[in-house]
mmCIF file of C-alpha atoms in Angstrom:
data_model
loop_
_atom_site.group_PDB
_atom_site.id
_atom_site.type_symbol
_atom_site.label_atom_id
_atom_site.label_comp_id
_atom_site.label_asym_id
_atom_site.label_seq_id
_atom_site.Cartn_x
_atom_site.Cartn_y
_atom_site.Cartn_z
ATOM 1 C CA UNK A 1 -5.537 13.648 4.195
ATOM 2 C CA UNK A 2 -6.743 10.390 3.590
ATOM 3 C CA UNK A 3 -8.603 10.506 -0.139
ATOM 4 C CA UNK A 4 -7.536 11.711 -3.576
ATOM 5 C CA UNK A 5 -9.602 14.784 -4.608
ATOM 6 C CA UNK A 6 -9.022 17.205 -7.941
ATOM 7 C CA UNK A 7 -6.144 20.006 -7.232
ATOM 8 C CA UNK A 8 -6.663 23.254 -8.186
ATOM 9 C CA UNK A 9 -3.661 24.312 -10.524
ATOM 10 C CA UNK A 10 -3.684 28.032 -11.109
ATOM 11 C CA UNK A 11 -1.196 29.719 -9.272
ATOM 12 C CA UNK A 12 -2.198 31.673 -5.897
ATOM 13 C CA UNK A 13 -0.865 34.670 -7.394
ATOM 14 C CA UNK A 14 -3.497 34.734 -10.147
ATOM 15 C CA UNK A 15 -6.385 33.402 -7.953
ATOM 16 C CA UNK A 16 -6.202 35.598 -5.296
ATOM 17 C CA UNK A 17 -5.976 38.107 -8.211
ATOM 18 C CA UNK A 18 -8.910 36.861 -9.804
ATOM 19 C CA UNK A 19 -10.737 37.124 -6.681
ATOM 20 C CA UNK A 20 -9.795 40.761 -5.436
ATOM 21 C CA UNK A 21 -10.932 42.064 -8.840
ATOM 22 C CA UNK A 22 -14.482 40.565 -8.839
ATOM 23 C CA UNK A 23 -15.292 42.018 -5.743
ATOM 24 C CA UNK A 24 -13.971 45.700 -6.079
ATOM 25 C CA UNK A 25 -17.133 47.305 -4.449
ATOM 26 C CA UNK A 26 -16.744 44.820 -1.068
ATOM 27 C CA UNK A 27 -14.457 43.608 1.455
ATOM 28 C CA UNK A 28 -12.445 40.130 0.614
ATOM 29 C CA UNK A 29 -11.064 38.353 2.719
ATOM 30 C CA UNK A 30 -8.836 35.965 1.268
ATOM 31 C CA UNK A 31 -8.282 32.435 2.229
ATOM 32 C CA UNK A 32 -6.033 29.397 1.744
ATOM 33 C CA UNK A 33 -6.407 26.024 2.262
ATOM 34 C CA UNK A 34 -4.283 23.055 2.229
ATOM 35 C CA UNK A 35 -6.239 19.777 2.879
ATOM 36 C CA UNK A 36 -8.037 17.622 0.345
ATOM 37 C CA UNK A 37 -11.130 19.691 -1.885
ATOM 38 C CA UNK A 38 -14.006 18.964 0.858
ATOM 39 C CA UNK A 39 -11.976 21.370 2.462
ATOM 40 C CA UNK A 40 -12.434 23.827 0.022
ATOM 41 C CA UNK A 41 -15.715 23.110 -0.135
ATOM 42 C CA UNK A 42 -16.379 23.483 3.073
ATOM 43 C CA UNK A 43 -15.713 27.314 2.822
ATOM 44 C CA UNK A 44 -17.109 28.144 -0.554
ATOM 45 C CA UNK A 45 -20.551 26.006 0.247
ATOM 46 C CA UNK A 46 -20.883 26.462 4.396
ATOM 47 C CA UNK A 47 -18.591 28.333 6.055
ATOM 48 C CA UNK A 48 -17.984 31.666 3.562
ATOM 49 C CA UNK A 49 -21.968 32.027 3.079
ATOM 50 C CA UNK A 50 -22.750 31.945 6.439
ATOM 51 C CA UNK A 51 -20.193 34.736 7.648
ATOM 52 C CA UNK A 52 -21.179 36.584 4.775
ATOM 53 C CA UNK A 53 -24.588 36.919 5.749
ATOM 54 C CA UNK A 54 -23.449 37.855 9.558
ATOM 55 C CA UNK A 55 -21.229 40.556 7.544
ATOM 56 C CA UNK A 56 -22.757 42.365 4.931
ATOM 57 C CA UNK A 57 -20.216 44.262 2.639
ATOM 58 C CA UNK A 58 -17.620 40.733 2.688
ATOM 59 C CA UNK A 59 -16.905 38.184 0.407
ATOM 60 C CA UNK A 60 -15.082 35.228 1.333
ATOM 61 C CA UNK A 61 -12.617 33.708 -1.417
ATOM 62 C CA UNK A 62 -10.981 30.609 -1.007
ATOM 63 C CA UNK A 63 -8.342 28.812 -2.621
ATOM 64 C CA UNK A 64 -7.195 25.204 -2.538
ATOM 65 C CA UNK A 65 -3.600 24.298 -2.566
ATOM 66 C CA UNK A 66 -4.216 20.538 -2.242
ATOM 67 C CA UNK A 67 -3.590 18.063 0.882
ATOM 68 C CA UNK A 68 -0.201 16.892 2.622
ATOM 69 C CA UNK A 69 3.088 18.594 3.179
ATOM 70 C CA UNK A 70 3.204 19.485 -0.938
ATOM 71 C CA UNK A 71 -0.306 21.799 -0.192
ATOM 72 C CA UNK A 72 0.862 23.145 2.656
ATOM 73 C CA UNK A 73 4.389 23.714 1.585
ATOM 74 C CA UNK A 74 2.475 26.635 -1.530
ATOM 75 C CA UNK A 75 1.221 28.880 1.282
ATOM 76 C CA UNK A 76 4.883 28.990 3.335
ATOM 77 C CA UNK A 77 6.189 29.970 -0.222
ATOM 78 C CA UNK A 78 3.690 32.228 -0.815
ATOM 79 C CA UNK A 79 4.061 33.604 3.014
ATOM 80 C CA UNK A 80 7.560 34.371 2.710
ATOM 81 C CA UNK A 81 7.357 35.528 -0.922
ATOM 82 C CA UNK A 82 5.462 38.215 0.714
ATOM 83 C CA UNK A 83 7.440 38.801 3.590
ATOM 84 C CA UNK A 84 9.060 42.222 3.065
ATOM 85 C CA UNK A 85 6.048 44.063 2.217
ATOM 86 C CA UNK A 86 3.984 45.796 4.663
ATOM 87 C CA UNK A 87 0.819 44.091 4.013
ATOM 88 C CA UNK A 88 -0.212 40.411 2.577
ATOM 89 C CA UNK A 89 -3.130 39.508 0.428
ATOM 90 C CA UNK A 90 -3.768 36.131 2.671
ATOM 91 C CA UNK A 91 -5.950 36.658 5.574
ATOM 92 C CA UNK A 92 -6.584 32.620 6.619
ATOM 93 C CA UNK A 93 -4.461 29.555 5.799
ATOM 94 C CA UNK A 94 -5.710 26.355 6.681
ATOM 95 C CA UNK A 95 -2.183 23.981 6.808
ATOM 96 C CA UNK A 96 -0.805 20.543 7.921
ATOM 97 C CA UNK A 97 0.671 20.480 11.549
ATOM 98 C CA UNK A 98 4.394 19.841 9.454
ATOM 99 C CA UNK A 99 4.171 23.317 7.467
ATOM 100 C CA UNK A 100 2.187 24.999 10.344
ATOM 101 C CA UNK A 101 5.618 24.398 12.699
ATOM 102 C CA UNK A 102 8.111 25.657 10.125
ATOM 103 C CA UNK A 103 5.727 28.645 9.220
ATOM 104 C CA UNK A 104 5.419 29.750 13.152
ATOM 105 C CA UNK A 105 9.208 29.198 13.082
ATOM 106 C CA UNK A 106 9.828 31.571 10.423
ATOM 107 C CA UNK A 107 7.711 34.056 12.127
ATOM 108 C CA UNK A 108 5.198 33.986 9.043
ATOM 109 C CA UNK A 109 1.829 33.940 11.769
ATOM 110 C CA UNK A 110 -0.013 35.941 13.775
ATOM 111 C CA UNK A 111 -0.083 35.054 17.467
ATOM 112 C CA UNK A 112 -4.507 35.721 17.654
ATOM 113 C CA UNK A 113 -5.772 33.183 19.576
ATOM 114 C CA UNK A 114 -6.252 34.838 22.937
ATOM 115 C CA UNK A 115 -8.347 37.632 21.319
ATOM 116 C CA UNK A 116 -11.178 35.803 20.008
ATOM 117 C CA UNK A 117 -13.596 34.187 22.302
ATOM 118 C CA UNK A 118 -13.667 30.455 20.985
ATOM 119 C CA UNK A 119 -9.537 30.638 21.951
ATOM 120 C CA UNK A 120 -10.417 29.194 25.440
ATOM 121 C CA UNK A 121 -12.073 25.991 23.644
ATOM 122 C CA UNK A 122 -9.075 25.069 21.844
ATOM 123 C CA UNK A 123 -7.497 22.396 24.475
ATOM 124 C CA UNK A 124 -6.152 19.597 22.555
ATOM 125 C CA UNK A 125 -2.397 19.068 22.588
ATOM 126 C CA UNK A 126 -2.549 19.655 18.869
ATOM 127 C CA UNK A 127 -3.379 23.060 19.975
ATOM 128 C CA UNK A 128 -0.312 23.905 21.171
ATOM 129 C CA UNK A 129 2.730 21.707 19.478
ATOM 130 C CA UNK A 130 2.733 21.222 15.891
ATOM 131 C CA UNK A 131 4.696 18.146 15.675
ATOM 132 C CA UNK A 132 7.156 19.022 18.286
ATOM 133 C CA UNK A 133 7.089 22.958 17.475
ATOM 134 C CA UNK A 134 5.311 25.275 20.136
ATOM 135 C CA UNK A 135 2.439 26.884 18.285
ATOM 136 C CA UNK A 136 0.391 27.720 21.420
ATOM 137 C CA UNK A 137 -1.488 30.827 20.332
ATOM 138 C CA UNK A 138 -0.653 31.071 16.831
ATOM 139 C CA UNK A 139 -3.738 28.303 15.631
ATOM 140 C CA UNK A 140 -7.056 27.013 15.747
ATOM 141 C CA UNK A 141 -7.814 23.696 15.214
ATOM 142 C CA UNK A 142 -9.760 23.385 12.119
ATOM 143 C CA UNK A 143 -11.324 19.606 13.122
ATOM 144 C CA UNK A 144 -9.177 16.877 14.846
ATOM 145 C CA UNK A 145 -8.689 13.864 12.780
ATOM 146 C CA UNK A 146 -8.028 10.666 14.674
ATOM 147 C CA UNK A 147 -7.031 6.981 14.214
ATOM 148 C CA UNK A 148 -8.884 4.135 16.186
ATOM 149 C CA UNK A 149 -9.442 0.685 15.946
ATOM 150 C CA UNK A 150 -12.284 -0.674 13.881
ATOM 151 C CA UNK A 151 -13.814 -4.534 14.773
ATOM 152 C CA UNK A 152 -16.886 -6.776 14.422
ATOM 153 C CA UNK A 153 -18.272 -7.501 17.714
ATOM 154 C CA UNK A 154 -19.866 -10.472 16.090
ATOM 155 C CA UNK A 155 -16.226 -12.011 16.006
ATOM 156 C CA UNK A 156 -14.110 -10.140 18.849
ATOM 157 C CA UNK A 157 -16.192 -10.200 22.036
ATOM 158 C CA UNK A 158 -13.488 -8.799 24.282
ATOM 159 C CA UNK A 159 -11.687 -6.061 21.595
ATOM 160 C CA UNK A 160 -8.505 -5.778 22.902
ATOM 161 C CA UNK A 161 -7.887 -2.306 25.124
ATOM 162 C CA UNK A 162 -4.044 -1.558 24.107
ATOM 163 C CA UNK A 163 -1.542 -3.172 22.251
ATOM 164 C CA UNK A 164 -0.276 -5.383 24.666
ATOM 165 C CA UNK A 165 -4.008 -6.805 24.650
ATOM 166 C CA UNK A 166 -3.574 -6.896 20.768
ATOM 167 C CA UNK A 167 -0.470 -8.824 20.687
ATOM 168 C CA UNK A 168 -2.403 -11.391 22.893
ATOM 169 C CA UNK A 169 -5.311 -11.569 20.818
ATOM 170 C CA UNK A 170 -3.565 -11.691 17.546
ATOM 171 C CA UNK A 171 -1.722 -14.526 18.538
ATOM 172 C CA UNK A 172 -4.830 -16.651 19.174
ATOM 173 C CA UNK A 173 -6.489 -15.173 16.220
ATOM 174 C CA UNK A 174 -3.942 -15.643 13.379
ATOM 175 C CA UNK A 175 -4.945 -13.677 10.059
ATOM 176 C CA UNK A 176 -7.874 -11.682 11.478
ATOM 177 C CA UNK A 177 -6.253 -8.370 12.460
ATOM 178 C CA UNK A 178 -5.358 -6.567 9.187
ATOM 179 C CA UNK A 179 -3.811 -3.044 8.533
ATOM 180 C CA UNK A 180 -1.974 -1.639 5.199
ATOM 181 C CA UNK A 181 1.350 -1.751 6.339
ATOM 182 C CA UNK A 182 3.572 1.451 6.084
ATOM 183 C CA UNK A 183 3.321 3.011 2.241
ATOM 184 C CA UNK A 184 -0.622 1.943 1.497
ATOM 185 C CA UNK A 185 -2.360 4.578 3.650
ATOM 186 C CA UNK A 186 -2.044 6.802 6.751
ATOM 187 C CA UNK A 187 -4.002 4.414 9.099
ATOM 188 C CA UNK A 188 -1.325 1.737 8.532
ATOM 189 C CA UNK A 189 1.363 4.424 9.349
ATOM 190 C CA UNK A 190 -1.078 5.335 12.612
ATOM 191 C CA UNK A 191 -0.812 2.031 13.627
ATOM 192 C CA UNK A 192 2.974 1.447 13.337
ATOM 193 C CA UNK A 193 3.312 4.967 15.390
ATOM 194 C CA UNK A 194 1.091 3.618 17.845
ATOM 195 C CA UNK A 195 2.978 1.012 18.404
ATOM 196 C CA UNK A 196 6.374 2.732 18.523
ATOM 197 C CA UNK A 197 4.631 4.983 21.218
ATOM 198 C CA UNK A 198 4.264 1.966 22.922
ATOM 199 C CA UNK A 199 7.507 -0.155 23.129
ATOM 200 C CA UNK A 200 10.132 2.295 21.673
ATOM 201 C CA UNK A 201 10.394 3.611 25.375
ATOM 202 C CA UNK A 202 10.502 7.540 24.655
ATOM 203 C CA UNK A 203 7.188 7.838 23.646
ATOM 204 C CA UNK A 204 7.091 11.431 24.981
ATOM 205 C CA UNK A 205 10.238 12.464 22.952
ATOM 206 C CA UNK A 206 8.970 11.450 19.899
ATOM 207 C CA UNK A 207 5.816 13.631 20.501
ATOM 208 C CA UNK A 208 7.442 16.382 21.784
ATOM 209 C CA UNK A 209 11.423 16.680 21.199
ATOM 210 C CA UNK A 210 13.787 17.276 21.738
ATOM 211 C CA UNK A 211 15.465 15.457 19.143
ATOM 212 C CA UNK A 212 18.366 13.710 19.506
ATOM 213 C CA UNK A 213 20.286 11.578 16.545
ATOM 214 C CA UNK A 214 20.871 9.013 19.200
ATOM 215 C CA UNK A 215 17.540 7.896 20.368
ATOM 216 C CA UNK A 216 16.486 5.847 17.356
ATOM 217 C CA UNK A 217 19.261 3.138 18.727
ATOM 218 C CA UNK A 218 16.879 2.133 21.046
ATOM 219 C CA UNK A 219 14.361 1.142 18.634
ATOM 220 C CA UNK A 220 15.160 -1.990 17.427
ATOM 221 C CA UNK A 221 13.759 -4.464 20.320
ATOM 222 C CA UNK A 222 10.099 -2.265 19.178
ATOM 223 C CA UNK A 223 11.035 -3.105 15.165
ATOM 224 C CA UNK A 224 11.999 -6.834 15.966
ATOM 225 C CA UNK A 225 8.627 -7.743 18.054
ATOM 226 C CA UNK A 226 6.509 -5.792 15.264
ATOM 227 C CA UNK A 227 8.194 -7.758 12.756
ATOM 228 C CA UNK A 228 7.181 -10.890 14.871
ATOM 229 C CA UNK A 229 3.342 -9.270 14.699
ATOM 230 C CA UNK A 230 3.162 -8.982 11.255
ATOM 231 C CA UNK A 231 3.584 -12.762 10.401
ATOM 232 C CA UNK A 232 0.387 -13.265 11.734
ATOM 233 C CA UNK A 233 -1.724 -10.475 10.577
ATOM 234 C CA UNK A 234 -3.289 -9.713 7.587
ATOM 235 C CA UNK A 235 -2.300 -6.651 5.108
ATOM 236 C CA UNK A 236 -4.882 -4.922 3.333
ATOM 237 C CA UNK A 237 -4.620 -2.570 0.615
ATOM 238 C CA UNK A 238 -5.246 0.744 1.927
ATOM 239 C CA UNK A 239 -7.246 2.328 4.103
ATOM 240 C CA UNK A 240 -10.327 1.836 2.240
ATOM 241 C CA UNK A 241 -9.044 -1.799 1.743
ATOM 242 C CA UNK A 242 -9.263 -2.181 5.540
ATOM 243 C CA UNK A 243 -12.930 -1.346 5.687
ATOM 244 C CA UNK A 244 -13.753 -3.454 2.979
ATOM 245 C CA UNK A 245 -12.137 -6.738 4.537
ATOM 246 C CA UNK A 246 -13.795 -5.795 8.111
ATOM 247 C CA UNK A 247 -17.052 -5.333 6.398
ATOM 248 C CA UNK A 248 -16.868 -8.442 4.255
ATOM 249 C CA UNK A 249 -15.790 -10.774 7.390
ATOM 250 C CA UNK A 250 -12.398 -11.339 5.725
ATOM 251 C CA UNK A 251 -10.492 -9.939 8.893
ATOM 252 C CA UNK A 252 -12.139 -8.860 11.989
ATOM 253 C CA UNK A 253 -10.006 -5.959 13.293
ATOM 254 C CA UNK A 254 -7.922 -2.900 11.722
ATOM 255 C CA UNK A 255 -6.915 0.590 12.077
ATOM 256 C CA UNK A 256 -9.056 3.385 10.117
ATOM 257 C CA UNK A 257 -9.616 7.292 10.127
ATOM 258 C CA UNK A 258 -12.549 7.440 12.307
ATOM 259 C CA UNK A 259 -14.238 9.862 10.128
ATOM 260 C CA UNK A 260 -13.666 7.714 7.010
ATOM 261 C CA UNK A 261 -15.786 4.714 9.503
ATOM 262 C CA UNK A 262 -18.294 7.271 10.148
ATOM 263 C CA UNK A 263 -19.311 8.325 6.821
ATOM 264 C CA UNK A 264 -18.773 5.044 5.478
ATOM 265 C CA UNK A 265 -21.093 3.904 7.743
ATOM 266 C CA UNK A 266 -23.893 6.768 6.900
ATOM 267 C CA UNK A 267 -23.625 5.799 3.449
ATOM 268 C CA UNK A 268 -24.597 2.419 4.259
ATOM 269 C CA UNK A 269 -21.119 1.232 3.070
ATOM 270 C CA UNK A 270 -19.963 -0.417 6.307
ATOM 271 C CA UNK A 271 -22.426 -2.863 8.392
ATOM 272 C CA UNK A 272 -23.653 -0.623 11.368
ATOM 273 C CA UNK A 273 -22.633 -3.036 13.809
ATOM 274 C CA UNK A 274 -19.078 -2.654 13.790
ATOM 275 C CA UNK A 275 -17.684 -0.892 16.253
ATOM 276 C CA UNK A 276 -14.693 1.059 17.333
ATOM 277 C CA UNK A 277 -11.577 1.337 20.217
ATOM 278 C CA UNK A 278 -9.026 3.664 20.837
ATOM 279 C CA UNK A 279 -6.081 1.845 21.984
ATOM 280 C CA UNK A 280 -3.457 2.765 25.006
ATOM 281 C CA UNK A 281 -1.431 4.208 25.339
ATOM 282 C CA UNK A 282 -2.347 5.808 22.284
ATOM 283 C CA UNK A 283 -2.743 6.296 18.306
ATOM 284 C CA UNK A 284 -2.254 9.350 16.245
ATOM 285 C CA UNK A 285 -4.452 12.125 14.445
ATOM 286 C CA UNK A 286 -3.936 15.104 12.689
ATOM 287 C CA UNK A 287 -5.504 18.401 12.806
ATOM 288 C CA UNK A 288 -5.782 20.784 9.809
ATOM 289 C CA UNK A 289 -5.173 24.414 11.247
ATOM 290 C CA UNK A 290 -6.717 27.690 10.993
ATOM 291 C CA UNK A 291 -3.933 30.847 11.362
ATOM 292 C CA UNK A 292 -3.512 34.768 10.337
ATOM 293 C CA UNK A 293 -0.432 35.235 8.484
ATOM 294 C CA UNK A 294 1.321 38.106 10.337
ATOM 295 C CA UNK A 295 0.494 40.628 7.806
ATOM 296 C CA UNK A 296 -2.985 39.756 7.069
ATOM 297 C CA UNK A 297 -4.481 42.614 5.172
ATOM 298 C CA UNK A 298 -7.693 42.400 7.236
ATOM 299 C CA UNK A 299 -6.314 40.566 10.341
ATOM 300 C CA UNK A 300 -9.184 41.618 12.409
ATOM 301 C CA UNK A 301 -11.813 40.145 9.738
ATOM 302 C CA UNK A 302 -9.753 37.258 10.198
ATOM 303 C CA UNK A 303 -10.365 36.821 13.339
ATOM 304 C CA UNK A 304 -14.508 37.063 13.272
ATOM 305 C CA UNK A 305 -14.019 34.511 10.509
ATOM 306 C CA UNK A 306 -11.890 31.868 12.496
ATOM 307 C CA UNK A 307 -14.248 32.929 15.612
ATOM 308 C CA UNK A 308 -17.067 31.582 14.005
ATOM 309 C CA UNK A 309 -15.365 29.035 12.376
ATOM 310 C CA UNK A 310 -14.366 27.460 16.225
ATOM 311 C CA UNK A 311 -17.625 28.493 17.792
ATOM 312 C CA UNK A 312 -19.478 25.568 19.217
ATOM 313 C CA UNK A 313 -22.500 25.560 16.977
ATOM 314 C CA UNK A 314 -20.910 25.492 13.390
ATOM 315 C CA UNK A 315 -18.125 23.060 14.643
ATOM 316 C CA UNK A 316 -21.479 20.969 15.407
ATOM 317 C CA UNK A 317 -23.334 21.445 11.629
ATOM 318 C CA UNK A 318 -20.211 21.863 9.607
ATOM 319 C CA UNK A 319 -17.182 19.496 11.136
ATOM 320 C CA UNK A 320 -19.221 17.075 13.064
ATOM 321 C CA UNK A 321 -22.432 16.485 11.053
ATOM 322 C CA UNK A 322 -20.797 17.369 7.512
ATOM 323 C CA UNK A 323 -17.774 15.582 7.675
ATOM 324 C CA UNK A 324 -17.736 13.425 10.876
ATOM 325 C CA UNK A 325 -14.767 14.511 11.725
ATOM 326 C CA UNK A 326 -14.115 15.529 15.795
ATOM 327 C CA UNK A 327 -14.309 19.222 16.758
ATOM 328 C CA UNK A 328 -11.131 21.091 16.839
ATOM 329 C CA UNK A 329 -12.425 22.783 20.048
ATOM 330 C CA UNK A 330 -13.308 20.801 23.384
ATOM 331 C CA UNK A 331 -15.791 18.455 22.577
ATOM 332 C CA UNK A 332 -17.728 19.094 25.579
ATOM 333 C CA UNK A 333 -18.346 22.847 24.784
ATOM 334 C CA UNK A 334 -19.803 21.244 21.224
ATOM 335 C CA UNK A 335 -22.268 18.937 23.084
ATOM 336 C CA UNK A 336 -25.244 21.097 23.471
ATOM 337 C CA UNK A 337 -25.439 21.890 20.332
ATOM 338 C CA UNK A 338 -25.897 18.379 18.317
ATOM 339 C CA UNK A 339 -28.937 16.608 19.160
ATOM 340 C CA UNK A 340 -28.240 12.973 21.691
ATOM 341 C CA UNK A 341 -28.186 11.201 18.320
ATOM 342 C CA UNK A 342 -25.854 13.199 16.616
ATOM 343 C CA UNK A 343 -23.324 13.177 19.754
ATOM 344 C CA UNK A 344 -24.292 9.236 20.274
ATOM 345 C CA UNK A 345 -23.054 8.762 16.604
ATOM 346 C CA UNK A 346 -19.994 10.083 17.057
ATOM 347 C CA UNK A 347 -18.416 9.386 21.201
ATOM 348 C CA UNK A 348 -20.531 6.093 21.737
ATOM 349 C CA UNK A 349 -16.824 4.077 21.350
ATOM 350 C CA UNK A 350 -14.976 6.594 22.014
ATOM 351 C CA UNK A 351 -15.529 9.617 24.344
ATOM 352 C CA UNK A 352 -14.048 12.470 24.804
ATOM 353 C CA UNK A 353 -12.594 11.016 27.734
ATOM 354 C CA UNK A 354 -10.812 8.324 26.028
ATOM 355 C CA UNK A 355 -9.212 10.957 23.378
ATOM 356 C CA UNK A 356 -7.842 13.529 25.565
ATOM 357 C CA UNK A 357 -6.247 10.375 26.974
ATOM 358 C CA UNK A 358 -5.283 8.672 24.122
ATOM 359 C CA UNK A 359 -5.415 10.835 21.352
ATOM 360 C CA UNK A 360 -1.965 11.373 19.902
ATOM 361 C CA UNK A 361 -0.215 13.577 17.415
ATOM 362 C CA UNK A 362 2.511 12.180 15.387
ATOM 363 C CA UNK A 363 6.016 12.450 15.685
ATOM 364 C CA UNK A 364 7.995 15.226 15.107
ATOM 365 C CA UNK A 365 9.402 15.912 11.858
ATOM 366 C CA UNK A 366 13.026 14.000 12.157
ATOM 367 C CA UNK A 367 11.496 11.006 14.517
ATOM 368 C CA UNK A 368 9.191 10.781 11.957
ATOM 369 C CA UNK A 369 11.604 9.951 9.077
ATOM 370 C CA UNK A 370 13.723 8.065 11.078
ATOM 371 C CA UNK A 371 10.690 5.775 12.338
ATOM 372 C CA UNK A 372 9.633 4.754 8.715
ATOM 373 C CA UNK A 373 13.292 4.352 7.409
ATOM 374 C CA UNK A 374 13.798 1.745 10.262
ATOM 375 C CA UNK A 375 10.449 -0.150 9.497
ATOM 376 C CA UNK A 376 11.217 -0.207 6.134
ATOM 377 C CA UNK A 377 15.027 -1.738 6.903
ATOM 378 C CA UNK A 378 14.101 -3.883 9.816
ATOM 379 C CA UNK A 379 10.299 -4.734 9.771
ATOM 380 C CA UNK A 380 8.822 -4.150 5.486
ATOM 381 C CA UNK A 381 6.143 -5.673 4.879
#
């Protein structure tokens, strides 16, 4: 995730302890989650309370592990530290799409999502490849987290469409697009994906496999034009860094985590006339994942829990309106339940439309490497 919150750093094993034995006289279901602490949050304040008053008799404890592949990477070990036993104490993990792969590989999750009624909302692409690993039936998405392009329409009039448009319109605007290159924030990293997807020429491989050792050979016409780019843009210091400069006038244009424009803009951080544009053929996002480890203890709890979870109306109050983040189920099934200004708010730029079109995951795990070794040998910054 994209901002630095406290970790947690008691070990599961004592936690989950912790939490079994203060709840003798009631059901507990047990739940992980990787992510940053509003994650965490989001269970303990929202989500736990409200399926503990639809199920008398349960408690809901959750645990934070911390965000990236490092949080995600404790519940695998604690997964397969658990494997030969005939029942596990975790009944929900919330992991990264990197950890969620390897874990469905390893045959640590329950394949649920056809037995719960919100299963036939969940229709992104995220939904069903992890970073190149099939994981169709296994998760939920939790929210969908998604790049875009942020401008000021007082100073771009026409905001460039896709990147070829961008190349144009950098070159007659020298200095006023700005991103945080490669190692100062995930939207820079978006953006250099983005364009990879775009001028690599096996855009669909790196989204999907299979990999092959070869296919990064064909890469350096993409690094040699971006390195061309970047003389004339402006790097920022982060992804906060980027708002700043587009809210003080210093550049005009930049990737950003739309949820991180969003809330910036309800806090009355970010002027409320800037706008934003999802560019073709694409830019990345990232889901955080609901799954049932295969053993769950009370699998079928589990289930209820996720259910509600992915159910229309609480992915309207808790992921759109809480966190402005987009559903992790079909936008369009979330729609009647957030008022026109709530839904304005948030698909205004971009609709739903425009991200199942150009909503992108990430590259698989070894692409992934490979594509920020080669900018950092061929393009830096």
């Amino acid at each position: 995730m994209k901002k630095t919150y406290r970790m947690l750093t008691l070990s599961l094993g004592v936690l989950l302890s912790v939490a079994s034995t203060g709840a003798r006289s009631q059901v507990t279901l047990n739940v992980i989650s990787g992510g940053s602490q509003n994650m965490v949050d989001y269970v303990t304040d929202y989500l736990g309370p409200l399926f503990e008053k639809q199920n008398p008799g349960v408690k809901v404890a959750v645990v934070g592990v911390g965000p990236d592949d490092a949080g995600s990477q404790k519940i695998l070990e604690k997964l397969q530290a658990q494997k030969a036993q005939p029942q596990w104490d975790v009944d929900v993990i919330v992991p990264n799409q990197q950890k969620t792969g390897e874990m469905a590989q390893a045959g640590l999750l329950m394949k649920y999502r056809d037995s719960i009624a919100t299963g036939k909302y969940a229709v992104s692409q995220s939904s069903k490849l992890a970073l190149g690993v099939n994981v169709d039936g296994y998760v939920m998405p939790m929210f969908e987290s998604q790049t875009a392009m942020a401008y000021n329409p007082d100073l771009v009039k026409s905001p460039p469409s896709s990147y070829d448009e961008l190349r144009v319109w950098t070159a007659k605007n020298p200095k006023q697009f700005g991103y945080n290159g490669l190692k100062n924030g995930m939207s820079g990293v978006a953006f250099v994906v983005g364009w990879m997807y775009a001028y690599s020429g096996n855009a669909a491989a790196l989204q999907q496999g299979p990999y092959d050792a070869a296919t990064k050979a064909g890469w350096s016409k993409a690094y040699a034009d971006l390195k061309a780019f970047n003389q004339g843009v402006t790097f920022t210091p982060g992804n906060a860094g980027t708002l700043d400069m587009l809210n003080r006038g210093e550049i005009a244009m930049g990737p950003v985590w739309v949820d991180m424009f969003y809330t910036w803009k309800a806090d009355g951080r970010l002027s409320p006339n800037l706008k934003l544009k999802l560019l073709s053929p694409g830019m990345p996002g990232q889901p955080y994942y609901y799954a049932i480890p295969a053993k769950a203890k009370n699998a079928e709890l589990a289930k209820k829990f996720i259910a509600l979870a992915t159910s229309p109306q609480v992915q309207a109050d808790g992921i759109v309106k809480r966190f402005n983040w987009y559903p992790g189920i079909d936008p369009n099934a979330v729609k009647s339940s957030l008022d026109p200004k709530a839904w304005a708010n948030l698909f205004t730029d971009i609709s739903p439309a425009d991200l199942a079109k150009n909503a992108k995951p990430f590259p698989i795990a070894p692409f992934f490497t490979e594509l920020r070794e080669g900018y950092e040998k061929q393009v830096g910054n």
